[in-house]
GROMACS .gro file of N, CA, C and O in nm:
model
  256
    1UNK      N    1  -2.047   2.180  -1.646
    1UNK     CA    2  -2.151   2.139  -1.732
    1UNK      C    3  -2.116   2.013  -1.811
    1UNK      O    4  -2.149   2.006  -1.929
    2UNK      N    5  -2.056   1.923  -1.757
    2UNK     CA    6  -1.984   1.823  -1.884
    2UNK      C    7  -1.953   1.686  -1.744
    2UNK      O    8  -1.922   1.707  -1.627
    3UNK      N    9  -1.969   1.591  -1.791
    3UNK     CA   10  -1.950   1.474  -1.707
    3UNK      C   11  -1.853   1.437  -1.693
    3UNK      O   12  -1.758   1.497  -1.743
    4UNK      N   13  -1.835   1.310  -1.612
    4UNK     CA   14  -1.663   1.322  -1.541
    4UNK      C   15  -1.585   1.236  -1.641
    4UNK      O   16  -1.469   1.250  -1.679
    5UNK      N   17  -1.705   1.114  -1.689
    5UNK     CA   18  -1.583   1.100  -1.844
    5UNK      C   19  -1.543   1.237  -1.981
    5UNK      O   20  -1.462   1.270  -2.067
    6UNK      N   21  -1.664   1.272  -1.917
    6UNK     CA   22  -1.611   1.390  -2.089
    6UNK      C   23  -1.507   1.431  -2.003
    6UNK      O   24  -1.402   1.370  -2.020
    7UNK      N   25  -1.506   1.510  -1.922
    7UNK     CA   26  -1.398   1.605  -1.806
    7UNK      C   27  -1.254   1.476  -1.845
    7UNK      O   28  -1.153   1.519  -1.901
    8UNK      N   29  -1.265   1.320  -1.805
    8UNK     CA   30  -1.139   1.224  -1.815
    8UNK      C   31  -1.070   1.248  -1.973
    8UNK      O   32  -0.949   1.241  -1.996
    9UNK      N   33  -1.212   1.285  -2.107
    9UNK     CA   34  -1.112   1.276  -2.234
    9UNK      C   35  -1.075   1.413  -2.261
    9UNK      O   36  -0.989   1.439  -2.345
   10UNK      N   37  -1.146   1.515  -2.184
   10UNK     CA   38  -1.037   1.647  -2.221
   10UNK      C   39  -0.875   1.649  -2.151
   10UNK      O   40  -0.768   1.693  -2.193
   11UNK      N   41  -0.907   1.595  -2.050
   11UNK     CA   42  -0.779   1.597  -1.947
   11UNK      C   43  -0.678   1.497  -2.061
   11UNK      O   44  -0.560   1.516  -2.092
   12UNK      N   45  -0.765   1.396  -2.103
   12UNK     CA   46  -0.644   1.285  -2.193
   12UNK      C   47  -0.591   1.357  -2.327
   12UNK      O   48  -0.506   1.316  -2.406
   13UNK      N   49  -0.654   1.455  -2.327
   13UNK     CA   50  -0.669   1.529  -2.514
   13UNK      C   51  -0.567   1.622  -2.455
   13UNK      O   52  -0.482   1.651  -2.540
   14UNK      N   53  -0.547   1.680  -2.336
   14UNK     CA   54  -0.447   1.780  -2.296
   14UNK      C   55  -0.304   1.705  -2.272
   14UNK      O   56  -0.213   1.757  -2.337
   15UNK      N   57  -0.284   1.651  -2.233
   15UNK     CA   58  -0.189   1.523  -2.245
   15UNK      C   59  -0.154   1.568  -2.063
   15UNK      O   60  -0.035   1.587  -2.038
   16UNK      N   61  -0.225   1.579  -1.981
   16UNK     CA   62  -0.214   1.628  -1.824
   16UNK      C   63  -0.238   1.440  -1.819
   16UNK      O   64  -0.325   1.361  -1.857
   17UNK      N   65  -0.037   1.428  -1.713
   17UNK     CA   66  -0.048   1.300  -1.646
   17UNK      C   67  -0.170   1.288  -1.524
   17UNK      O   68  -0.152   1.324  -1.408
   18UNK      N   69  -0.297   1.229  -1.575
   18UNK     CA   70  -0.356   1.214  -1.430
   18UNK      C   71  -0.449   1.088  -1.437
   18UNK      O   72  -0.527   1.055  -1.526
   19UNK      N   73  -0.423   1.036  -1.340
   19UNK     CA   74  -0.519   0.921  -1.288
   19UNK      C   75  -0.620   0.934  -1.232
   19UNK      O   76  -0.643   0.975  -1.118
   20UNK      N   77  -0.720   0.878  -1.353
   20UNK     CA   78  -0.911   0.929  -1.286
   20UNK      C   79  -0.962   0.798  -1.190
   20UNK      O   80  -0.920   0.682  -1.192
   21UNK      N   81  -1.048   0.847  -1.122
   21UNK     CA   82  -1.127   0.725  -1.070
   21UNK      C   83  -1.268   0.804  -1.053
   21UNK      O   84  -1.296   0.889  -0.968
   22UNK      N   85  -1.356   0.750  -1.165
   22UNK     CA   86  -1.500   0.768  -1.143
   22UNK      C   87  -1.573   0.739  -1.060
   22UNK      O   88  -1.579   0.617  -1.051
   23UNK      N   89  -1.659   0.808  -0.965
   23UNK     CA   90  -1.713   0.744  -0.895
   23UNK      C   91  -1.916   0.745  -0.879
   23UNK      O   92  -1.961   0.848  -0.828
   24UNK      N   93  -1.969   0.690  -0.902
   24UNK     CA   94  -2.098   0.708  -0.957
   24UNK      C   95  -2.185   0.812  -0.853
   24UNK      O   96  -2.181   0.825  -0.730
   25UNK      N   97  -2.245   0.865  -0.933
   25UNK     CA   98  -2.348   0.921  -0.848
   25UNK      C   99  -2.486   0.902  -0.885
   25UNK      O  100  -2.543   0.998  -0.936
   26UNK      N  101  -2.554   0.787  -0.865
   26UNK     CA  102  -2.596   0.677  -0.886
   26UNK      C  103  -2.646   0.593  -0.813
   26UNK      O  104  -2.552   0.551  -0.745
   27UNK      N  105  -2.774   0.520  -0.772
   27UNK     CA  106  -2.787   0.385  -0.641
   27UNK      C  107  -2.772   0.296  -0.799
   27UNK      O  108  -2.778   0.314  -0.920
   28UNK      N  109  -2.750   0.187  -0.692
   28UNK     CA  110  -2.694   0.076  -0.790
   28UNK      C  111  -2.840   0.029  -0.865
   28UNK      O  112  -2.950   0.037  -0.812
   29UNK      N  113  -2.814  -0.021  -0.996
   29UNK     CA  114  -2.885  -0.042  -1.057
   29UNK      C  115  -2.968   0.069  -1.152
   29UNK      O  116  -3.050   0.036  -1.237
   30UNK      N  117  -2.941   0.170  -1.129
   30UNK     CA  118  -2.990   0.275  -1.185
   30UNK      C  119  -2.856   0.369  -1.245
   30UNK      O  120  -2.881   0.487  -1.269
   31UNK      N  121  -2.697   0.313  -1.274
   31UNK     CA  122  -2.592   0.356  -1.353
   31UNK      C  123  -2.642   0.322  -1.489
   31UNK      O  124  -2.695   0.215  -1.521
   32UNK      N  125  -2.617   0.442  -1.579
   32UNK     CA  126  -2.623   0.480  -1.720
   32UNK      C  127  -2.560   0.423  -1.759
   32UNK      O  128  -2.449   0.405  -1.707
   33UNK      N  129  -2.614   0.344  -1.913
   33UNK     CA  130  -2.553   0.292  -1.959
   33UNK      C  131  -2.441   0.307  -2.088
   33UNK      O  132  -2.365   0.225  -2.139
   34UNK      N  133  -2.465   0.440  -2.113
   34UNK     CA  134  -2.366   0.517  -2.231
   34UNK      C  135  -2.244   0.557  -2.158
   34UNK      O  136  -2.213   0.676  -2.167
   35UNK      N  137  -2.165   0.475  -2.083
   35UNK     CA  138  -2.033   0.538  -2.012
   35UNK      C  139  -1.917   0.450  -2.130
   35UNK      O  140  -1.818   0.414  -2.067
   36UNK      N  141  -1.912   0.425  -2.226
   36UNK     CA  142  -1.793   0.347  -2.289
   36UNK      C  143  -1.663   0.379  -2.294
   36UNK      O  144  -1.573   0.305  -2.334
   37UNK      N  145  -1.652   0.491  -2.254
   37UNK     CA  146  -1.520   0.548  -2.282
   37UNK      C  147  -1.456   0.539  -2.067
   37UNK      O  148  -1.348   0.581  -2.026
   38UNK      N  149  -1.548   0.484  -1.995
   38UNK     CA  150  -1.480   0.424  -1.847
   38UNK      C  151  -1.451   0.313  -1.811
   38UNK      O  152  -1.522   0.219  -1.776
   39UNK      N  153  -1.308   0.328  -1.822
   39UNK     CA  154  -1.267   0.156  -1.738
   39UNK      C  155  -1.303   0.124  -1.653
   39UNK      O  156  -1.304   0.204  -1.559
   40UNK      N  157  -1.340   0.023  -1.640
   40UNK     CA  158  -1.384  -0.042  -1.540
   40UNK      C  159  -1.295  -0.063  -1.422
   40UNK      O  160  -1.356  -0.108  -1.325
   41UNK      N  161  -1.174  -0.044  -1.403
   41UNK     CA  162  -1.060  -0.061  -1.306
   41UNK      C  163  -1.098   0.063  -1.257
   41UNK      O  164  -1.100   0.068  -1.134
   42UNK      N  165  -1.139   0.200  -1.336
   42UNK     CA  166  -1.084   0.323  -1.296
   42UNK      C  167  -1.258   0.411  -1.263
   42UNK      O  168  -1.301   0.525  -1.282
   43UNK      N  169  -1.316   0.280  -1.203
   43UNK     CA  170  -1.482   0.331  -1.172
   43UNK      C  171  -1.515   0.251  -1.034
   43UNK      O  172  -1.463   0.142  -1.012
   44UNK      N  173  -1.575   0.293  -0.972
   44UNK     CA  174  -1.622   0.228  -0.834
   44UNK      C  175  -1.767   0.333  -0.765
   44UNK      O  176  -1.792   0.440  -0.711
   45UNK      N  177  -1.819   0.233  -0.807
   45UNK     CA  178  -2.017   0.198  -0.738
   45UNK      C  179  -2.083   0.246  -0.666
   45UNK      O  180  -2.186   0.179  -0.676
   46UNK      N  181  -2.108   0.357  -0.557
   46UNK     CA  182  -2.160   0.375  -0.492
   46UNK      C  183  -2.285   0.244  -0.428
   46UNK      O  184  -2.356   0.194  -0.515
   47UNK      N  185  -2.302   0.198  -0.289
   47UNK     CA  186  -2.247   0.246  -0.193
   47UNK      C  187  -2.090   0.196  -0.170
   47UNK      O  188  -2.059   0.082  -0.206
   48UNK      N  189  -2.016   0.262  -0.125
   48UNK     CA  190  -1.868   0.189  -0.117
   48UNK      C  191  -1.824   0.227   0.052
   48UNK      O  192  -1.872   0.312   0.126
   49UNK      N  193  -1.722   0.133   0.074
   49UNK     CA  194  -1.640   0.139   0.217
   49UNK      C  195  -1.521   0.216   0.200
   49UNK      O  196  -1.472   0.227   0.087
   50UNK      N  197  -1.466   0.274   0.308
   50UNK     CA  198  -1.370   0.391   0.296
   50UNK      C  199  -1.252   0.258   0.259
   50UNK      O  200  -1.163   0.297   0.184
   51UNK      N  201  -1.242   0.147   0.292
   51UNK     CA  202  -1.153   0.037   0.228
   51UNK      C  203  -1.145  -0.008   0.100
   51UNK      O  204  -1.041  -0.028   0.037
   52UNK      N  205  -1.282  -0.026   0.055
   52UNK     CA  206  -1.289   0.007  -0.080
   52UNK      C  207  -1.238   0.104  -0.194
   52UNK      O  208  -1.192   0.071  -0.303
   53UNK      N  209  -1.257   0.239  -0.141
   53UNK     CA  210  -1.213   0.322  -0.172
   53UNK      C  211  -1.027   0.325  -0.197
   53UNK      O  212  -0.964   0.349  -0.300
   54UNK      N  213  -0.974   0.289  -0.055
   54UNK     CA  214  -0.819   0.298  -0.076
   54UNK      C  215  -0.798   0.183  -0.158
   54UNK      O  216  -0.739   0.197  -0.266
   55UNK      N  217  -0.829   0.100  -0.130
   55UNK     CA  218  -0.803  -0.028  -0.224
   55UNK      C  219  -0.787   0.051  -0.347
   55UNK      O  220  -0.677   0.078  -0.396
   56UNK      N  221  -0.926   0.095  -0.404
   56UNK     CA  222  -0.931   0.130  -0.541
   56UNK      C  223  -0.839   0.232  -0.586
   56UNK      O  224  -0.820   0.231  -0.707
   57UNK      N  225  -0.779   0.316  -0.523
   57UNK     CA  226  -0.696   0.440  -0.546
   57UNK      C  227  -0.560   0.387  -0.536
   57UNK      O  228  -0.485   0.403  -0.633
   58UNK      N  229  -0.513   0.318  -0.421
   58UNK     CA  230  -0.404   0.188  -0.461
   58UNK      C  231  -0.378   0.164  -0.557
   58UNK      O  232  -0.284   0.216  -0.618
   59UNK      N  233  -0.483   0.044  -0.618
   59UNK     CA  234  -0.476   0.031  -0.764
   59UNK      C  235  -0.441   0.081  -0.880
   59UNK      O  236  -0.378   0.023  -0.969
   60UNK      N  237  -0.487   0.199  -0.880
   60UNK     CA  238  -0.455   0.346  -0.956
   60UNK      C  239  -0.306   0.361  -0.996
   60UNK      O  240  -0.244   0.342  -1.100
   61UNK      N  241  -0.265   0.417  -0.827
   61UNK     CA  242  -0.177   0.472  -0.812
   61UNK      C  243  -0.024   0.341  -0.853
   61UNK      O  244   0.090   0.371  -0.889
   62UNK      N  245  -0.060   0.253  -0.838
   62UNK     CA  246   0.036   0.116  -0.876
   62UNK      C  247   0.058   0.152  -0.996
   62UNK      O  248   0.163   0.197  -1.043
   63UNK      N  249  -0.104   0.118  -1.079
   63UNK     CA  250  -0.089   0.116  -1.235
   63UNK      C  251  -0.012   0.149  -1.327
   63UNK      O  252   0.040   0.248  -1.276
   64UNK      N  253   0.049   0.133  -1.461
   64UNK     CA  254   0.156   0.130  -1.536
   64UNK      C  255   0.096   0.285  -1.631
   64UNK      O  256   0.163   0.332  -1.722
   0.00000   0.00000   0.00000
């Protein structure tokens, strides 16, 4: 019952090491605009390519 950023700040409030990546469920142009608490590194768009995808989880998984 709770969205995947609320779900990202309980996980951050628990202090559980984990790396989110949001992914919209959403056609473009029609993403909500009250998401402030999602980075933008750690969100990716629907429609996306399964390359896209690793790319983006790559990224992640690099991150500091």
């Amino acid at each position: 019952g709770m969205t995947g950023p609320e779900l990202g700040k309980r996980l951050e409030e628990m202090q559980l090491p984990a790396k989110l990546l949001y992914v919209s469920g959403f056609a473009p142009g029609n993403l909500p605009l009250q998401q402030p608490d999602v980075d933008t590194s750690s969100y990716l768009q629907k429609p996306f390519t399964p390359s896209d995808l690793l790319g983006r989880v790559g990224q992640l998984l690099d991150s500091a």
